Coordinates of N, CA and C in Angstrom, one line a residue:
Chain N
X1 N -60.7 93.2 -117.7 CA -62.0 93.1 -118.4 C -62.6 91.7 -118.1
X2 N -63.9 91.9 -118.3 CA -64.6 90.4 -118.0 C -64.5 89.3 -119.1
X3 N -64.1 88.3 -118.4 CA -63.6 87.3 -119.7 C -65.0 86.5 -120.8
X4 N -65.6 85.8 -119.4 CA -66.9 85.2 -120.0 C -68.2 86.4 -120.0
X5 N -68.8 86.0 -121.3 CA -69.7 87.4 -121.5 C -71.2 85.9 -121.8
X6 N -72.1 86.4 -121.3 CA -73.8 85.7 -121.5 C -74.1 86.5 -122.3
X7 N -75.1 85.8 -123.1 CA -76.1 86.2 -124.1 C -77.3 85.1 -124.0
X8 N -78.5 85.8 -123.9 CA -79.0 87.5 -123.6 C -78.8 87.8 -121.6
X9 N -79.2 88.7 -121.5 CA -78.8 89.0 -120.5 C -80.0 88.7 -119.5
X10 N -81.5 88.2 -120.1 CA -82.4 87.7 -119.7 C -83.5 87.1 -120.6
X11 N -83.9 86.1 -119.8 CA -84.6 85.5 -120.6 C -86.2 85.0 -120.0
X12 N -87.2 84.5 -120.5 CA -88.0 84.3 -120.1 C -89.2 83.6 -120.7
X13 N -89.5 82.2 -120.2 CA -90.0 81.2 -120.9 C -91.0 80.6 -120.4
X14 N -91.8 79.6 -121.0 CA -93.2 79.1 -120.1 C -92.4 77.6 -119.4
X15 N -92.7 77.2 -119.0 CA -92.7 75.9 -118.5 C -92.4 74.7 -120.0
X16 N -91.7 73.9 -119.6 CA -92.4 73.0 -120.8 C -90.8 73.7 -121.9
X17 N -90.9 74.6 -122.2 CA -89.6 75.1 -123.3 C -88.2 74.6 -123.3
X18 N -87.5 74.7 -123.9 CA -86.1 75.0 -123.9 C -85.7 76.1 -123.8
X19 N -84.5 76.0 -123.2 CA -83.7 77.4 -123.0 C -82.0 77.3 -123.2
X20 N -82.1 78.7 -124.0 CA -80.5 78.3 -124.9 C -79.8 79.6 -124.1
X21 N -78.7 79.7 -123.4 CA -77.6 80.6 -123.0 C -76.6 80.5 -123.5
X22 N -76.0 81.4 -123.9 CA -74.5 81.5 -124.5 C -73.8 82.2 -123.6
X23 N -72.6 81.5 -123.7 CA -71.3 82.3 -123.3 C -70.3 83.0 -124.3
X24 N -69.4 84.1 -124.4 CA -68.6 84.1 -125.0 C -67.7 84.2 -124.7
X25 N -66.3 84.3 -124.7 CA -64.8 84.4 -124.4 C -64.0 85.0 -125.5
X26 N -62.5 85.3 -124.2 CA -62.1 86.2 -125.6 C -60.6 85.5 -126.0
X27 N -59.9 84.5 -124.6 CA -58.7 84.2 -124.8 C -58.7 82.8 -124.9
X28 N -58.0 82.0 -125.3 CA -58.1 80.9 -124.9 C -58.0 80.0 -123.5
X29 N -58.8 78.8 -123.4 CA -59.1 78.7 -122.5 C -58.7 77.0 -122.3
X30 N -58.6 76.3 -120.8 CA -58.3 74.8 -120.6 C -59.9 74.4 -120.2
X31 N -60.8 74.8 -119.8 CA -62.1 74.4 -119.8 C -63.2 75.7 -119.0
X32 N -64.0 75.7 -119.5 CA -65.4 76.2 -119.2 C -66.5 75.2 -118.5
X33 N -66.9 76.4 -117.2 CA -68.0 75.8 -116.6 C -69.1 76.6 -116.4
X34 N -70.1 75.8 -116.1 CA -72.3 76.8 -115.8 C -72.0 76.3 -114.9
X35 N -72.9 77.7 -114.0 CA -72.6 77.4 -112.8 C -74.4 78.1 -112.4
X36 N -75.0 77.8 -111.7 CA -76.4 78.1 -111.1 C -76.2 79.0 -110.0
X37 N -77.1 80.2 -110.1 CA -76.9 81.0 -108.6 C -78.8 81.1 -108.8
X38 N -79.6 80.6 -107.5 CA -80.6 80.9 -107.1 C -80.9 82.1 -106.4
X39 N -81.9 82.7 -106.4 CA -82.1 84.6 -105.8 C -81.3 84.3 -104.2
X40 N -80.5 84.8 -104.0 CA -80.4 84.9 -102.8 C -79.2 83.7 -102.0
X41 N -79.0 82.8 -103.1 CA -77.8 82.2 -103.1 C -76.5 81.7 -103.3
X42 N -75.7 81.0 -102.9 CA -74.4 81.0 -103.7 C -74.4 80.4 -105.0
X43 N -73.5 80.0 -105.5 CA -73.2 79.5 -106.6 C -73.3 77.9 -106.9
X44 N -74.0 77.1 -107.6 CA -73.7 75.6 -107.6 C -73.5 75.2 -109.1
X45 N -72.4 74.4 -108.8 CA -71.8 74.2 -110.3 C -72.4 73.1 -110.8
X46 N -72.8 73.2 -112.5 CA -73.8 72.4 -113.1 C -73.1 71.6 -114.0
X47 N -71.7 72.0 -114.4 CA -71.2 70.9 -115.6 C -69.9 72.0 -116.1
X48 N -68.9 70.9 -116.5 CA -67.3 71.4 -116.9 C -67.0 70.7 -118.3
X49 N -67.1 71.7 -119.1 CA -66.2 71.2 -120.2 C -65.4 71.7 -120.8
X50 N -64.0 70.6 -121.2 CA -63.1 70.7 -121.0 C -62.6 71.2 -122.6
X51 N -61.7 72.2 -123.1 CA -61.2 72.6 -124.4 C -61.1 71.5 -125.6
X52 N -60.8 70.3 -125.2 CA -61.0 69.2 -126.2 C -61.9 68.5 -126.7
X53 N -63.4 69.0 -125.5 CA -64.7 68.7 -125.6 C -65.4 69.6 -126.6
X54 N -66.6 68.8 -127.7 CA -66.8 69.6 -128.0 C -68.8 70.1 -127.2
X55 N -69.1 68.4 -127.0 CA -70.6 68.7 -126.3 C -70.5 67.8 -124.9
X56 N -71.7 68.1 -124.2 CA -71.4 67.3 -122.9 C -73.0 67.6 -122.5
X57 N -73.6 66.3 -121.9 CA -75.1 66.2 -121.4 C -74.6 65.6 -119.9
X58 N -76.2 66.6 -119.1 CA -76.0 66.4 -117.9 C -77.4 66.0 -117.4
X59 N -78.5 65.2 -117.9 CA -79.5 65.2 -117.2 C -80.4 66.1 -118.3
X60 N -81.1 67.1 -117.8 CA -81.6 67.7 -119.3 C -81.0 69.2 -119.1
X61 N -79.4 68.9 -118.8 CA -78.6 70.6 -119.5 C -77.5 69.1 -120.5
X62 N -77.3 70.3 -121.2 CA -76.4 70.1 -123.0 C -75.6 71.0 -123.0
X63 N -74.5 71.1 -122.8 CA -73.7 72.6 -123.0 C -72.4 71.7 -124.3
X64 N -72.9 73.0 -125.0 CA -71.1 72.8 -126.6 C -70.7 73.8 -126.0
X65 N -69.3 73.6 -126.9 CA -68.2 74.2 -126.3 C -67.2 74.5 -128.5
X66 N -67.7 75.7 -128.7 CA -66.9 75.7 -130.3 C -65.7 77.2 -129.6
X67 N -64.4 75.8 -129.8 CA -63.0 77.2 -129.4 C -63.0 78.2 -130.7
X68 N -63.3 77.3 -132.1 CA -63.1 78.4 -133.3 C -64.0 79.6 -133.1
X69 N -65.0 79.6 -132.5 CA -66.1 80.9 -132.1 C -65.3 81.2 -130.8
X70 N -65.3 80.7 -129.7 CA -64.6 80.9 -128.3 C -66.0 81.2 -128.1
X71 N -66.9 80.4 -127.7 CA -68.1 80.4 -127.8 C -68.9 79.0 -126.9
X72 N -69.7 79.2 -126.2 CA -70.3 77.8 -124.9 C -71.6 78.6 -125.3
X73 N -72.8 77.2 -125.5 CA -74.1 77.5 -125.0 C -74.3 76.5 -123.9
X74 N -75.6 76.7 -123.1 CA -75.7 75.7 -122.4 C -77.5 75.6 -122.4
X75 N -78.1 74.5 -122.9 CA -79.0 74.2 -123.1 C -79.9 73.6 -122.0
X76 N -81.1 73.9 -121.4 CA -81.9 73.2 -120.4 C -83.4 73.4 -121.8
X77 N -83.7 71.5 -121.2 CA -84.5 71.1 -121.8 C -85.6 70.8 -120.8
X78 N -87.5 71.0 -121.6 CA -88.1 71.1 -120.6 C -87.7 71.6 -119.4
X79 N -87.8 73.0 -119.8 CA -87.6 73.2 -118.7 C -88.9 73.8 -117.4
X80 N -88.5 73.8 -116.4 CA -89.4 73.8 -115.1 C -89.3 75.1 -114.5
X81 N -90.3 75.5 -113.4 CA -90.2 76.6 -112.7 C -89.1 76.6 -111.9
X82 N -88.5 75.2 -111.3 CA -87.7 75.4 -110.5 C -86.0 75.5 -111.1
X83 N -86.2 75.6 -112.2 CA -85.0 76.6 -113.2 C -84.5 77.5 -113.1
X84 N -86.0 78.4 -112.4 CA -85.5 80.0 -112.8 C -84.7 80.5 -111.8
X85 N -82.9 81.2 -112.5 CA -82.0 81.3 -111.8 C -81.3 82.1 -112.6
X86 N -80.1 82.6 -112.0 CA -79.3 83.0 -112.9 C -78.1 81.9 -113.0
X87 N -77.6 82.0 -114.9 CA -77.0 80.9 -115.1 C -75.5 81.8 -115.3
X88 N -74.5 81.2 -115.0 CA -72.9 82.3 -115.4 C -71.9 80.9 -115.7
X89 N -71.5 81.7 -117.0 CA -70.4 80.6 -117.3 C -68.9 81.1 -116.3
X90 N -68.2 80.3 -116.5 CA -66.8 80.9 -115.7 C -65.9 80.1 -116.5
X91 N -64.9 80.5 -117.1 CA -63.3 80.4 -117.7 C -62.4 80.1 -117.1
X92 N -61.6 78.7 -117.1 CA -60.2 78.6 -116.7 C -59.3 79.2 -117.5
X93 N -58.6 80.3 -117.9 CA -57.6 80.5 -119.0 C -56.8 80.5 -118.9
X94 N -55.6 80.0 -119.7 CA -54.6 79.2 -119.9 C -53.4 79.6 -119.2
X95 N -53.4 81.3 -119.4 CA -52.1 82.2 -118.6 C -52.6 82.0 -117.7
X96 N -53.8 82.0 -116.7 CA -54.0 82.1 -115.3 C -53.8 80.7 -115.0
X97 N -53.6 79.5 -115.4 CA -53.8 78.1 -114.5 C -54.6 78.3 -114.0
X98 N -55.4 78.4 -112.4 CA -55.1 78.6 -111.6 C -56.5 79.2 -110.9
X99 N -57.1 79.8 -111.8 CA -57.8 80.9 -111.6 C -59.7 81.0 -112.9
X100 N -60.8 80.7 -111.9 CA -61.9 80.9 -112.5 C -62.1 82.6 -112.8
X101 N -62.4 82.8 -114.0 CA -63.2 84.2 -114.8 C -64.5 83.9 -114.6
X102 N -65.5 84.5 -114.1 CA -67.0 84.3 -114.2 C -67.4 85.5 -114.9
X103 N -68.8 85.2 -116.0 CA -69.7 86.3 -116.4 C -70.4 86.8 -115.8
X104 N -71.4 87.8 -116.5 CA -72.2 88.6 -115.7 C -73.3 87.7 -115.5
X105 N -73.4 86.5 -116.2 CA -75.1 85.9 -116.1 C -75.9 85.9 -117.0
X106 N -77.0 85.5 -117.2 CA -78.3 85.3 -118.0 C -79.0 84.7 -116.7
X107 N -80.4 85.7 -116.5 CA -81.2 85.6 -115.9 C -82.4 84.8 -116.2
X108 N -82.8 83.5 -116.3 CA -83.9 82.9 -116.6 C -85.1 82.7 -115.8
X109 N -86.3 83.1 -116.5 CA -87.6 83.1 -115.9 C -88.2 82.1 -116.3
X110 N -88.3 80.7 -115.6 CA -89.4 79.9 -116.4 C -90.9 80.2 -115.5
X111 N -92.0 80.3 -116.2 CA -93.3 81.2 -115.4 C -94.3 79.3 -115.7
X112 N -94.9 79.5 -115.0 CA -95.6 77.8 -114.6 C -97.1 78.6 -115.1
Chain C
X1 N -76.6 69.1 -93.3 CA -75.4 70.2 -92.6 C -74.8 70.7 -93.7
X2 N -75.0 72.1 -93.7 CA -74.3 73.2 -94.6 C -72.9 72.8 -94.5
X3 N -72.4 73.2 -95.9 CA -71.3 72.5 -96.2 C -70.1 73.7 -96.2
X4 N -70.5 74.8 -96.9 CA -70.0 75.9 -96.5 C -70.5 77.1 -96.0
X5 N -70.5 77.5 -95.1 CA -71.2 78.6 -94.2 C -70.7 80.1 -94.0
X6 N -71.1 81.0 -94.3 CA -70.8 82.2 -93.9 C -71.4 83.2 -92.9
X7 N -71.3 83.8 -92.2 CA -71.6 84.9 -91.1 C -70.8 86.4 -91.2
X8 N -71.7 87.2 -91.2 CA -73.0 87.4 -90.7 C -73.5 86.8 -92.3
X9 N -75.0 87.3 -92.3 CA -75.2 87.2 -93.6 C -75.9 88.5 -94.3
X10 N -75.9 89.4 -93.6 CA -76.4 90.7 -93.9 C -75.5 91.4 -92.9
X11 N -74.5 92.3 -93.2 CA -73.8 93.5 -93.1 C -74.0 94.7 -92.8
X12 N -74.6 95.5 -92.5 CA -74.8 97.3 -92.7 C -74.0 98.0 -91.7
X13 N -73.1 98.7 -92.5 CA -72.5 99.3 -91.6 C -72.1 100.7 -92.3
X14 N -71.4 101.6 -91.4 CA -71.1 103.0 -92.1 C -69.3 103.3 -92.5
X15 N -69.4 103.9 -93.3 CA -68.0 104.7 -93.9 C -66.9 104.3 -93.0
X16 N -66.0 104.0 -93.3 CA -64.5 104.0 -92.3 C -64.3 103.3 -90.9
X17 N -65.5 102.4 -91.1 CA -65.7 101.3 -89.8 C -64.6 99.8 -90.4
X18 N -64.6 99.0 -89.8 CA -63.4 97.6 -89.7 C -64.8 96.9 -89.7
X19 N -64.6 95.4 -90.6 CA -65.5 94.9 -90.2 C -64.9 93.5 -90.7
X20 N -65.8 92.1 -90.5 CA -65.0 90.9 -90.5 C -66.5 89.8 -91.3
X21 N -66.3 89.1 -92.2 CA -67.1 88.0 -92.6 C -66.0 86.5 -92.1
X22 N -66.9 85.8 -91.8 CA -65.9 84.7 -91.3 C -66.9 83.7 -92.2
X23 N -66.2 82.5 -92.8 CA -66.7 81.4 -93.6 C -65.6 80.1 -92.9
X24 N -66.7 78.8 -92.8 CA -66.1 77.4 -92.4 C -66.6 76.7 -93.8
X25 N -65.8 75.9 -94.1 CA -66.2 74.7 -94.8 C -66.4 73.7 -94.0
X26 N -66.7 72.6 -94.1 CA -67.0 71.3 -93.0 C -66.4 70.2 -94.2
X27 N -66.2 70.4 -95.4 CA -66.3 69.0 -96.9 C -65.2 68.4 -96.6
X28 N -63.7 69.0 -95.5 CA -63.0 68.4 -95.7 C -61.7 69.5 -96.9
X29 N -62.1 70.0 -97.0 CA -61.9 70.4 -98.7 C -60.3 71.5 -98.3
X30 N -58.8 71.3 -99.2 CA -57.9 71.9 -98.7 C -57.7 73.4 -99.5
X31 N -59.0 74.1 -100.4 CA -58.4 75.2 -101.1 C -60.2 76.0 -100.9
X32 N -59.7 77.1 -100.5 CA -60.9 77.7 -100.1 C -60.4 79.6 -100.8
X33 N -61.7 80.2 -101.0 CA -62.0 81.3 -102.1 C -62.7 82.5 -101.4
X34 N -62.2 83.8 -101.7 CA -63.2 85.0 -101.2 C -63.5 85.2 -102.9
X35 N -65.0 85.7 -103.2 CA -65.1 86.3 -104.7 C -66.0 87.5 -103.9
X36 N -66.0 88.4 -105.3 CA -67.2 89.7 -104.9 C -68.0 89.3 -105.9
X37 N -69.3 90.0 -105.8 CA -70.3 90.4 -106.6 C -70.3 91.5 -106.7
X38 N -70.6 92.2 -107.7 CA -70.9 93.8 -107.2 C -72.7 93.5 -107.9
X39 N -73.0 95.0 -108.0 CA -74.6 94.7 -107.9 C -75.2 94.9 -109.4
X40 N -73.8 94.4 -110.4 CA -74.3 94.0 -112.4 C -73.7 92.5 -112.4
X41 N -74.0 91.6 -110.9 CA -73.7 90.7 -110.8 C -72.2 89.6 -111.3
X42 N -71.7 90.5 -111.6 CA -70.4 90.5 -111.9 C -69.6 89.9 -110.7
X43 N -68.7 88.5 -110.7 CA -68.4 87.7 -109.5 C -66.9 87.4 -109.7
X44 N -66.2 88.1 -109.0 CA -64.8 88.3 -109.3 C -63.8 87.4 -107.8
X45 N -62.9 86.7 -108.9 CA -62.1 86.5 -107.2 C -61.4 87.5 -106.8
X46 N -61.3 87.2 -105.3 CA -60.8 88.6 -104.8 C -59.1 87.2 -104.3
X47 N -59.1 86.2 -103.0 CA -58.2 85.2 -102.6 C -58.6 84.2 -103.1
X48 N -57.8 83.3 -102.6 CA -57.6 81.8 -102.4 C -56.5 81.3 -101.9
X49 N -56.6 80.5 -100.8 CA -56.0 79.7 -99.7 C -55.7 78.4 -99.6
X50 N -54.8 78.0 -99.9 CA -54.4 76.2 -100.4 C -53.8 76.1 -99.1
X51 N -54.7 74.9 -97.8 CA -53.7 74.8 -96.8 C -53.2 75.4 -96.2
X52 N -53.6 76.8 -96.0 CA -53.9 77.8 -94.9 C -52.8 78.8 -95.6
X53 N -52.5 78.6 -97.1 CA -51.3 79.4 -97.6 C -51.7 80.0 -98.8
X54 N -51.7 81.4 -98.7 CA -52.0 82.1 -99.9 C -52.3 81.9 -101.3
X55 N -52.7 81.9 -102.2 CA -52.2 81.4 -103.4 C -52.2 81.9 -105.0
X56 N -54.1 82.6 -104.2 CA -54.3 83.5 -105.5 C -54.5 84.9 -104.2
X57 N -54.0 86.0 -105.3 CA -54.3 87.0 -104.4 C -54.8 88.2 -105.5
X58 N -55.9 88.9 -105.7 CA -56.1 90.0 -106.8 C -55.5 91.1 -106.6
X59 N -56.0 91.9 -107.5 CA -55.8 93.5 -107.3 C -56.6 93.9 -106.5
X60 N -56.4 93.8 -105.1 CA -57.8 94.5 -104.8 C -56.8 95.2 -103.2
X61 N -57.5 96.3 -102.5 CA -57.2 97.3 -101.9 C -56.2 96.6 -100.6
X62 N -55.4 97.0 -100.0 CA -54.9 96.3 -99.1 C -55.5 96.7 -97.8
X63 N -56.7 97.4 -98.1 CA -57.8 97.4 -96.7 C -58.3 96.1 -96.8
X64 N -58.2 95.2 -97.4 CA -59.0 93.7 -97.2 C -57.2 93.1 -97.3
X65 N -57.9 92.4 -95.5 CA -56.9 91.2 -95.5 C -57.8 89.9 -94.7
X66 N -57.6 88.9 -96.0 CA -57.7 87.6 -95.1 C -57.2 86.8 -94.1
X67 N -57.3 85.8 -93.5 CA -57.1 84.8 -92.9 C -57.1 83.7 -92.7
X68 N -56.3 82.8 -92.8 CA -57.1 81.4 -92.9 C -56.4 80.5 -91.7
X69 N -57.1 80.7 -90.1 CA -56.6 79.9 -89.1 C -56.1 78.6 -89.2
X70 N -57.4 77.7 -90.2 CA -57.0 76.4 -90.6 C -57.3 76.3 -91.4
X71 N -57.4 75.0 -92.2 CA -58.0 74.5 -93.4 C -59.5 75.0 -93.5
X72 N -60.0 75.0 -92.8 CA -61.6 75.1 -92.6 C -62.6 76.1 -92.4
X73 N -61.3 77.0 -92.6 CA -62.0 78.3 -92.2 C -61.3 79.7 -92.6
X74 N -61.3 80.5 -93.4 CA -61.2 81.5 -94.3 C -62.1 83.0 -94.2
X75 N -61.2 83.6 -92.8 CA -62.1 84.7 -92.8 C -61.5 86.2 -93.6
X76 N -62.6 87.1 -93.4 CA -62.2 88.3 -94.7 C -62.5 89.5 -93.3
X77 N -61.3 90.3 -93.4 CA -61.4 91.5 -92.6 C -61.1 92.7 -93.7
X78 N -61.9 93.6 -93.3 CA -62.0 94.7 -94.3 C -61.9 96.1 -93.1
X79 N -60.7 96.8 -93.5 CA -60.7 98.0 -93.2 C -60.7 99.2 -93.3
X80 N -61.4 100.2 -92.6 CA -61.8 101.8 -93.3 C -62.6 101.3 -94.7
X81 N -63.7 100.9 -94.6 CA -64.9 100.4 -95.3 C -65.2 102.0 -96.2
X82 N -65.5 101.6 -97.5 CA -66.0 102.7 -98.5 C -67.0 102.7 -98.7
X83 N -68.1 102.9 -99.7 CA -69.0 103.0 -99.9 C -68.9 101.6 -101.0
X84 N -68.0 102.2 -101.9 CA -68.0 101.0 -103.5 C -67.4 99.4 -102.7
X85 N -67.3 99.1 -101.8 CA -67.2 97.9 -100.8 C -68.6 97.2 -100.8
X86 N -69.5 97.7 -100.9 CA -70.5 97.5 -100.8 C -70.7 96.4 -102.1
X87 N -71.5 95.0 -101.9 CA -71.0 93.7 -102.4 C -71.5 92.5 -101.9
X88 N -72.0 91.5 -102.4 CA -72.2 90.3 -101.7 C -71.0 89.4 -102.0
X89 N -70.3 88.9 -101.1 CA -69.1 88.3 -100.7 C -69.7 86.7 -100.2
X90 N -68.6 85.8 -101.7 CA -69.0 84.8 -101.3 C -67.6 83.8 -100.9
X91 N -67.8 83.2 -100.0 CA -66.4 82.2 -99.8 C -67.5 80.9 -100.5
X92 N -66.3 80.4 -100.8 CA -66.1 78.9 -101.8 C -65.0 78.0 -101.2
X93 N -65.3 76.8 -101.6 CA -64.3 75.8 -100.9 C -64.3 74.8 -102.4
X94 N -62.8 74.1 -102.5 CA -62.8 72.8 -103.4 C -62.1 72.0 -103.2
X95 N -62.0 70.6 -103.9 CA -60.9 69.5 -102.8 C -59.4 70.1 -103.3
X96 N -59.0 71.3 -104.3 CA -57.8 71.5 -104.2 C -57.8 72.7 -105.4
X97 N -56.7 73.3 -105.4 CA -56.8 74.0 -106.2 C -57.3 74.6 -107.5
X98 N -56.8 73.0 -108.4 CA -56.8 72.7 -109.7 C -59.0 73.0 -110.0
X99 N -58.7 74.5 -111.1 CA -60.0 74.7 -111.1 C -61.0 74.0 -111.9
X100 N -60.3 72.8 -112.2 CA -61.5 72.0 -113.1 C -62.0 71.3 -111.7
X101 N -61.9 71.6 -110.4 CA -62.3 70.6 -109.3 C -63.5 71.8 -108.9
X102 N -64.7 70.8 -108.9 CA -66.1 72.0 -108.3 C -65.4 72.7 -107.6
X103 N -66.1 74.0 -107.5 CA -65.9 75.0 -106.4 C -67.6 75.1 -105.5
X104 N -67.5 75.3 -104.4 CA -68.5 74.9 -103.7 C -68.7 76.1 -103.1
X105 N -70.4 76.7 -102.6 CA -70.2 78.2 -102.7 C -70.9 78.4 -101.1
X106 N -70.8 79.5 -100.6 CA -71.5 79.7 -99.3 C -73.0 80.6 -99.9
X107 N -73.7 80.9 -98.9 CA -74.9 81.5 -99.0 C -75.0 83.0 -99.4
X108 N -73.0 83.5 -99.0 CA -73.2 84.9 -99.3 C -73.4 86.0 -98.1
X109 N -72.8 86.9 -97.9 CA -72.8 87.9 -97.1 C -72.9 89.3 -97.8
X110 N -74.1 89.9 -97.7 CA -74.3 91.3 -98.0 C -74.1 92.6 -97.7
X111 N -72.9 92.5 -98.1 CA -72.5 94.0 -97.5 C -72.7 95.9 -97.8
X112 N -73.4 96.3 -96.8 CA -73.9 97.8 -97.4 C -73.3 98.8 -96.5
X113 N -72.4 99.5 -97.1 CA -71.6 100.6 -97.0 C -72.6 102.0 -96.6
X114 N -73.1 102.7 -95.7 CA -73.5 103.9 -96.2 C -73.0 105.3 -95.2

């Protein structure tokens, strides 16, 4: 079963907004990462936070990280057209070492 | 200079043919990755190759076998191709196993089964 779960599954904003993604999990985990996939491309990794973390800023993304929920948002501020992407968290969990879980995504539209 | 590269990058091919995606990294990098997508975007590892040596291996059909000649290069051969094969296939490269180390992605190969 798929570990990291997004919420909502799409989204869609003006320019100028914030945009809030959630992750959810179900096991525990040694860190969580957002990772960016543009239409048509691979994956580029945006920021890792680690299970003892609880917040972490990267520029204008913000991603928390609460283990009592097993729960990541990952926040872009102001955000731009050149945003619109899909966003997927991915799970190191603990039994795997070894091994990234990625979600299904949250698809963000920022429209200019 | 693309850092990790894949070929072909569009696939079409029919039922029960052999077919091969080949991926180089250039970063230097000693731990490289096959994942699938299927098409609810869903991005699963399929390998991974530390040093031209196996390391992660999934559940997945023993019609897919990798390769990894060197460090640098991680290709995917797929045999008697199905339909549910059908998939965008991405190799990844990172400076080593440990997955808190980026994983770096190629552009993707689209594969259509018909």
């Amino acid at each position: 079963s798929q570990q990291g779960e997004e919420d909502p599954q799409a989204l869609s904003i003006q320019e100028g907004e914030n945009a809030t993604m959630n992750c959810s999990y179900k096991t525990s985990i040694n860190n969580l990462q957002w990772y960016r996939q543009n239409s048509g491309r691979g994956l580029v990794h945006l920021i890792l936070i680690r299970s003892n973390e609880r917040e972490k800023h990267s520029g204008r993304l913000r991603v928390t990280l609460d283990t009592s929920k097993k729960s990541s948002s990952l926040l872009i501020t102001a955000s731009r057209a050149a945003d619109t992407a899909s966003y997927f968290c991915a799970t190191q969990l603990m039994e795997y070492g070894n091994k990234l879980v990625f979600g299904a995504g949250t698809i963000l539209r920022v429209k200019s | 200079d693309t850092a990790v590269s894949q070929t072909p990058k569009y696939l079409v091919t029919q039922m029960g043919n052999d077919k091969s995606i080949k991926c180089e990294q250039n970063l230097g990098h000693d731990t490289m990755y096959w994942y699938k997508q299927d098409s609810k975007k869903f991005l699963k590892i399929m390998f991974s190759y530390n040093n031209k040596e196996l390391i992660i291996n999934e559940t997945v059909p023993n019609r897919f076998s990798p390769k990894s000649p060197d460090k640098a290069h991680l290709n995917l051969h797929i045999n008697s191709l199905e339909l549910g094969d059908s998939a965008v296939y991405f190799c990844a490269s990172s400076q080593n196993p440990d997955p808190t180390y980026e994983q770096y992605f190629g552009p993707g190969t689209r594969l259509t089964v018909t």
